[in-house]
Amino acid sequence: AQSVSQHNHHVILSEAASLELGCNYSYGGTVNLFWYVQYPGQHLQLLLKYFSGDPLVKGIKGFEAEFIKSKFSFNLRKPSVQWSDTAEYFCAVIANDYKLSFGAGTTVTVRA
Amino acid sequence: NAGVTQTPKFQVLKTGQSMTLQCAQDMNHEYMSWYRQDPGMGLRLIHYSVGAGITDQGEVPNGYNVSRSTTEDFPLRLLSAAPSQTSVYFCASSYGAGSEQFFGPGTRLTVL
């Protein structure tokens, strides 16, 4: 099975700052890529996904991610964060083995 | 649509007890899966199913059983609970294995 690495365990930002969360995966074949978000006390929701086509994908709430195949990366970005973006963010990858693998997660705290 | 539902929300067990975590979805999804979420480890796949009558092991299957007699239901059985199984358990479903997964609200399990 593939492995997924998220570079930051905890990120603390001020409102209006830019956010970038790193994600790398190990599988060399075709993959589907996801970013999920878990707000405090809630279950996971999809932020965005990449299956094929334009490597720059846009998701909900102003988030975007760029797939760079040569670097096995799928980094998440948001130009200007809000207090409501405080949450845990998970990168996930699925290949042709039907097993979705998650990274360890990054906790993002946005200070007002 | 109710989406993905899980019961119970909370459960406390003693070591050695058995129990079943229930999961149901009303979206006619073929793919269903169970994850456990532990701090600093993200979500880890326990078991998954690509359709009624078909199940397979994920990353951490030991101590858990599943069955998929209908498209809607995918119960997870703990055979003999151990303190290491203290975790938050999420059920998810999707149209296909590589598609966006929809998560249930989770079951917080404590094994004493």
Short mmCIF file of C-alpha atoms in Angstrom, two decimals:
data_model
loop_
_atom_site.label_atom_id
_atom_site.label_comp_id
_atom_site.label_asym_id
_atom_site.label_seq_id
_atom_site.Cartn_x
_atom_site.Cartn_y
_atom_site.Cartn_z
CA ALA A 1 0.00 0.00 0.00
CA GLN A 2 1.05 3.56 -0.58
CA SER A 3 2.22 5.83 2.25
CA VAL A 4 1.32 9.47 2.72
CA SER A 5 3.45 12.07 4.49
CA GLN A 6 2.23 15.39 5.79
CA HIS A 7 5.13 17.63 6.64
CA ASN A 8 3.63 19.74 9.39
CA HIS A 9 2.04 18.41 12.54
CA HIS A 10 0.73 21.74 13.84
CA VAL A 11 0.57 25.12 12.10
CA ILE A 12 -0.38 28.33 13.90
CA LEU A 13 -1.32 31.36 11.82
CA SER A 14 -2.92 34.76 12.18
CA GLU A 15 -6.05 35.65 10.24
CA ALA A 16 -5.35 36.81 6.66
CA ALA A 17 -2.07 34.90 6.54
CA SER A 18 -1.46 32.49 3.69
CA LEU A 19 -1.51 28.75 4.32
CA GLU A 20 0.35 25.95 2.58
CA LEU A 21 0.27 22.36 3.80
CA GLY A 22 2.58 19.81 2.28
CA CYS A 23 1.64 16.28 1.25
CA ASN A 24 3.81 13.64 -0.41
CA TYR A 25 2.92 10.07 -1.31
CA SER A 26 4.99 7.04 -2.18
CA TYR A 27 3.09 5.25 -4.96
CA GLY A 28 4.50 5.50 -8.48
CA GLY A 29 1.41 4.61 -10.48
CA THR A 30 -1.90 6.33 -11.12
CA VAL A 31 -3.52 7.72 -7.99
CA ASN A 32 -6.56 9.68 -6.93
CA LEU A 33 -5.75 12.40 -4.39
CA PHE A 34 -7.89 14.07 -1.76
CA TRP A 35 -7.77 16.66 0.98
CA TYR A 36 -10.28 16.22 3.80
CA VAL A 37 -10.96 18.60 6.68
CA GLN A 38 -12.22 17.83 10.17
CA TYR A 39 -13.58 20.82 12.07
CA PRO A 40 -13.62 20.53 15.87
CA GLY A 41 -16.22 18.00 16.97
CA GLN A 42 -17.27 17.15 13.44
CA HIS A 43 -16.62 14.34 11.00
CA LEU A 44 -14.46 14.49 7.91
CA GLN A 45 -15.57 16.45 4.87
CA LEU A 46 -14.04 16.64 1.43
CA LEU A 47 -12.18 19.88 0.61
CA LEU A 48 -11.05 18.94 -2.88
CA LYS A 49 -9.96 16.04 -5.06
CA TYR A 50 -7.76 15.31 -8.04
CA PHE A 51 -8.41 12.46 -10.45
CA SER A 52 -6.93 13.69 -13.73
CA GLY A 53 -6.64 16.76 -15.96
CA ASP A 54 -5.63 20.23 -14.75
CA PRO A 55 -3.16 19.67 -11.89
CA LEU A 56 -4.38 22.81 -10.12
CA VAL A 57 -7.69 21.99 -8.47
CA LYS A 58 -9.99 24.30 -6.60
CA GLY A 59 -12.12 23.19 -3.70
CA ILE A 60 -14.56 24.63 -1.25
CA LYS A 61 -13.99 27.65 1.01
CA GLY A 62 -11.22 29.13 -1.16
CA PHE A 63 -8.84 26.18 -0.91
CA GLU A 64 -6.79 24.91 -3.84
CA ALA A 65 -4.19 22.20 -4.34
CA GLU A 66 -1.55 21.51 -6.93
CA PHE A 67 -0.61 18.01 -8.10
CA ILE A 68 3.05 17.76 -9.11
CA LYS A 69 3.55 14.26 -10.46
CA SER A 70 7.35 14.48 -10.64
CA LYS A 71 7.51 15.34 -6.94
CA PHE A 72 4.73 12.94 -5.83
CA SER A 73 3.18 15.94 -4.10
CA PHE A 74 -0.30 17.38 -3.62
CA ASN A 75 0.09 20.53 -1.52
CA LEU A 76 -2.89 22.44 -0.18
CA ARG A 77 -3.04 26.25 -0.23
CA LYS A 78 -5.27 29.08 0.82
CA PRO A 79 -4.23 32.70 0.19
CA SER A 80 -5.91 34.22 3.23
CA VAL A 81 -7.13 32.14 6.18
CA GLN A 82 -9.99 32.91 8.51
CA TRP A 83 -10.57 31.95 12.12
CA SER A 84 -13.15 29.42 10.89
CA ASP A 85 -10.39 27.50 9.06
CA THR A 86 -9.17 26.18 12.41
CA ALA A 87 -9.37 22.42 11.88
CA GLU A 88 -7.38 19.28 11.20
CA TYR A 89 -6.47 18.65 7.57
CA PHE A 90 -5.79 15.24 6.07
CA CYS A 91 -4.25 14.33 2.77
CA ALA A 92 -5.36 10.97 1.33
CA VAL A 93 -4.37 8.83 -1.62
CA ILE A 94 -5.95 5.83 -3.30
CA ALA A 95 -4.38 3.68 -6.00
CA ASN A 96 -5.72 0.60 -7.74
CA ASP A 97 -5.67 -1.51 -4.57
CA TYR A 98 -8.96 0.05 -3.36
CA LYS A 99 -7.32 1.13 -0.08
CA LEU A 100 -7.48 4.78 0.85
CA SER A 101 -4.37 5.85 2.79
CA PHE A 102 -4.35 8.95 4.98
CA GLY A 103 -1.54 11.11 6.19
CA ALA A 104 -1.15 11.72 9.92
CA GLY A 105 -2.95 15.06 9.64
CA THR A 106 -2.02 18.69 10.23
CA THR A 107 -3.72 20.72 12.92
CA VAL A 108 -4.21 24.31 11.81
CA THR A 109 -4.92 26.95 14.42
CA VAL A 110 -5.89 30.40 13.18
CA ARG A 111 -5.62 33.21 15.71
CA ALA A 112 -7.97 36.16 15.41
CA ASN B 1 -31.05 11.38 2.70
CA ALA B 2 -29.51 10.55 6.07
CA GLY B 3 -26.13 9.85 4.44
CA VAL B 4 -23.88 7.64 6.57
CA THR B 5 -25.15 6.85 10.05
CA GLN B 6 -23.27 5.17 12.88
CA THR B 7 -24.41 3.81 16.22
CA PRO B 8 -23.61 4.11 19.04
CA LYS B 9 -21.93 7.53 19.37
CA PHE B 10 -20.08 6.53 22.53
CA GLN B 11 -19.29 3.16 24.08
CA VAL B 12 -17.30 1.95 27.06
CA LEU B 13 -16.28 -1.71 27.17
CA LYS B 14 -14.33 -3.86 29.54
CA THR B 15 -11.38 -5.88 28.26
CA GLY B 16 -12.59 -9.10 26.69
CA GLN B 17 -16.11 -7.95 25.89
CA SER B 18 -17.41 -8.09 22.34
CA MET B 19 -19.60 -5.63 20.52
CA THR B 20 -20.76 -4.52 17.10
CA LEU B 21 -20.49 -1.00 15.72
CA GLN B 22 -23.28 -0.33 13.28
CA CYS B 23 -22.94 1.56 10.00
CA ALA B 24 -25.60 2.22 7.38
CA GLN B 25 -25.83 4.37 4.26
CA ASP B 26 -28.79 5.29 2.10
CA MET B 27 -26.93 6.50 -0.99
CA ASN B 28 -26.73 3.09 -2.72
CA HIS B 29 -22.94 3.23 -2.54
CA GLU B 30 -21.06 0.07 -3.45
CA TYR B 31 -17.87 0.85 -1.51
CA MET B 32 -17.87 1.00 2.29
CA SER B 33 -15.01 1.11 4.75
CA TRP B 34 -14.09 1.35 8.42
CA TYR B 35 -11.28 3.49 9.83
CA ARG B 36 -9.90 4.14 13.25
CA GLN B 37 -8.55 7.57 14.15
CA ASP B 38 -5.81 7.88 16.75
CA PRO B 39 -3.90 11.06 17.69
CA GLY B 40 -0.91 11.69 15.44
CA MET B 41 -1.67 8.71 13.21
CA GLY B 42 -4.42 9.99 10.95
CA LEU B 43 -7.04 7.48 9.88
CA ARG B 44 -6.08 3.88 9.34
CA LEU B 45 -8.15 1.50 7.24
CA ILE B 46 -9.48 -1.52 9.15
CA HIS B 47 -11.65 -3.33 6.59
CA TYR B 48 -13.40 -2.40 3.39
CA SER B 49 -16.03 -3.77 1.02
CA VAL B 50 -16.45 -3.20 -2.71
CA GLY B 51 -19.99 -4.57 -2.73
CA ALA B 52 -22.46 -6.83 -0.96
CA GLY B 53 -20.85 -10.16 -0.07
CA ILE B 54 -17.30 -8.91 -0.67
CA THR B 55 -14.97 -7.73 2.10
CA ASP B 56 -11.21 -7.39 2.46
CA GLN B 57 -8.64 -6.38 5.03
CA GLY B 58 -7.14 -2.96 5.34
CA GLU B 59 -4.04 -1.79 7.18
CA VAL B 60 -5.05 -2.77 10.74
CA PRO B 61 -7.58 -5.65 10.59
CA ASN B 62 -6.52 -7.71 13.61
CA GLY B 63 -9.20 -8.02 16.29
CA TYR B 64 -12.00 -6.89 13.99
CA ASN B 65 -14.49 -8.70 11.76
CA VAL B 66 -16.88 -7.35 9.14
CA SER B 67 -19.63 -8.65 6.92
CA ARG B 68 -21.64 -7.08 4.08
CA SER B 69 -24.91 -8.90 3.60
CA THR B 70 -26.66 -5.86 2.09
CA THR B 71 -25.55 -2.80 0.15
CA GLU B 72 -26.74 -0.52 2.97
CA ASP B 73 -25.15 -2.04 6.07
CA PHE B 74 -21.53 -2.68 7.04
CA PRO B 75 -21.19 -3.62 10.72
CA LEU B 76 -17.81 -3.84 12.47
CA ARG B 77 -17.40 -6.47 15.19
CA LEU B 78 -14.86 -6.37 17.98
CA LEU B 79 -14.35 -9.98 18.98
CA SER B 80 -12.59 -9.51 22.33
CA ALA B 81 -11.98 -5.86 23.16
CA ALA B 82 -8.52 -4.73 24.23
CA PRO B 83 -7.34 -1.34 25.57
CA SER B 84 -5.37 -0.87 22.32
CA GLN B 85 -8.72 -0.66 20.52
CA THR B 86 -9.64 2.54 22.35
CA SER B 87 -10.14 4.93 19.46
CA VAL B 88 -12.62 6.86 17.37
CA TYR B 89 -14.11 4.72 14.62
CA PHE B 90 -15.39 6.16 11.35
CA CYS B 91 -17.43 4.42 8.71
CA ALA B 92 -17.41 5.78 5.16
CA SER B 93 -19.07 5.01 1.86
CA SER B 94 -18.53 6.01 -1.74
CA TYR B 95 -19.89 5.31 -5.19
CA GLY B 96 -16.66 3.50 -6.11
CA ALA B 97 -13.35 2.72 -4.46
CA GLY B 98 -11.60 5.76 -5.96
CA SER B 99 -14.42 8.23 -5.44
CA GLU B 100 -15.03 10.82 -2.75
CA GLN B 101 -15.83 9.12 0.55
CA PHE B 102 -18.68 10.26 2.74
CA PHE B 103 -18.00 9.81 6.44
CA GLY B 104 -20.29 9.03 9.32
CA PRO B 105 -20.19 10.99 12.60
CA GLY B 106 -17.97 8.46 14.35
CA THR B 107 -18.11 6.21 17.41
CA ARG B 108 -15.85 7.00 20.35
CA LEU B 109 -14.89 3.69 21.96
CA THR B 110 -13.09 3.30 25.28
CA VAL B 111 -11.86 -0.09 26.42
CA LEU B 112 -10.98 -0.34 30.10
#
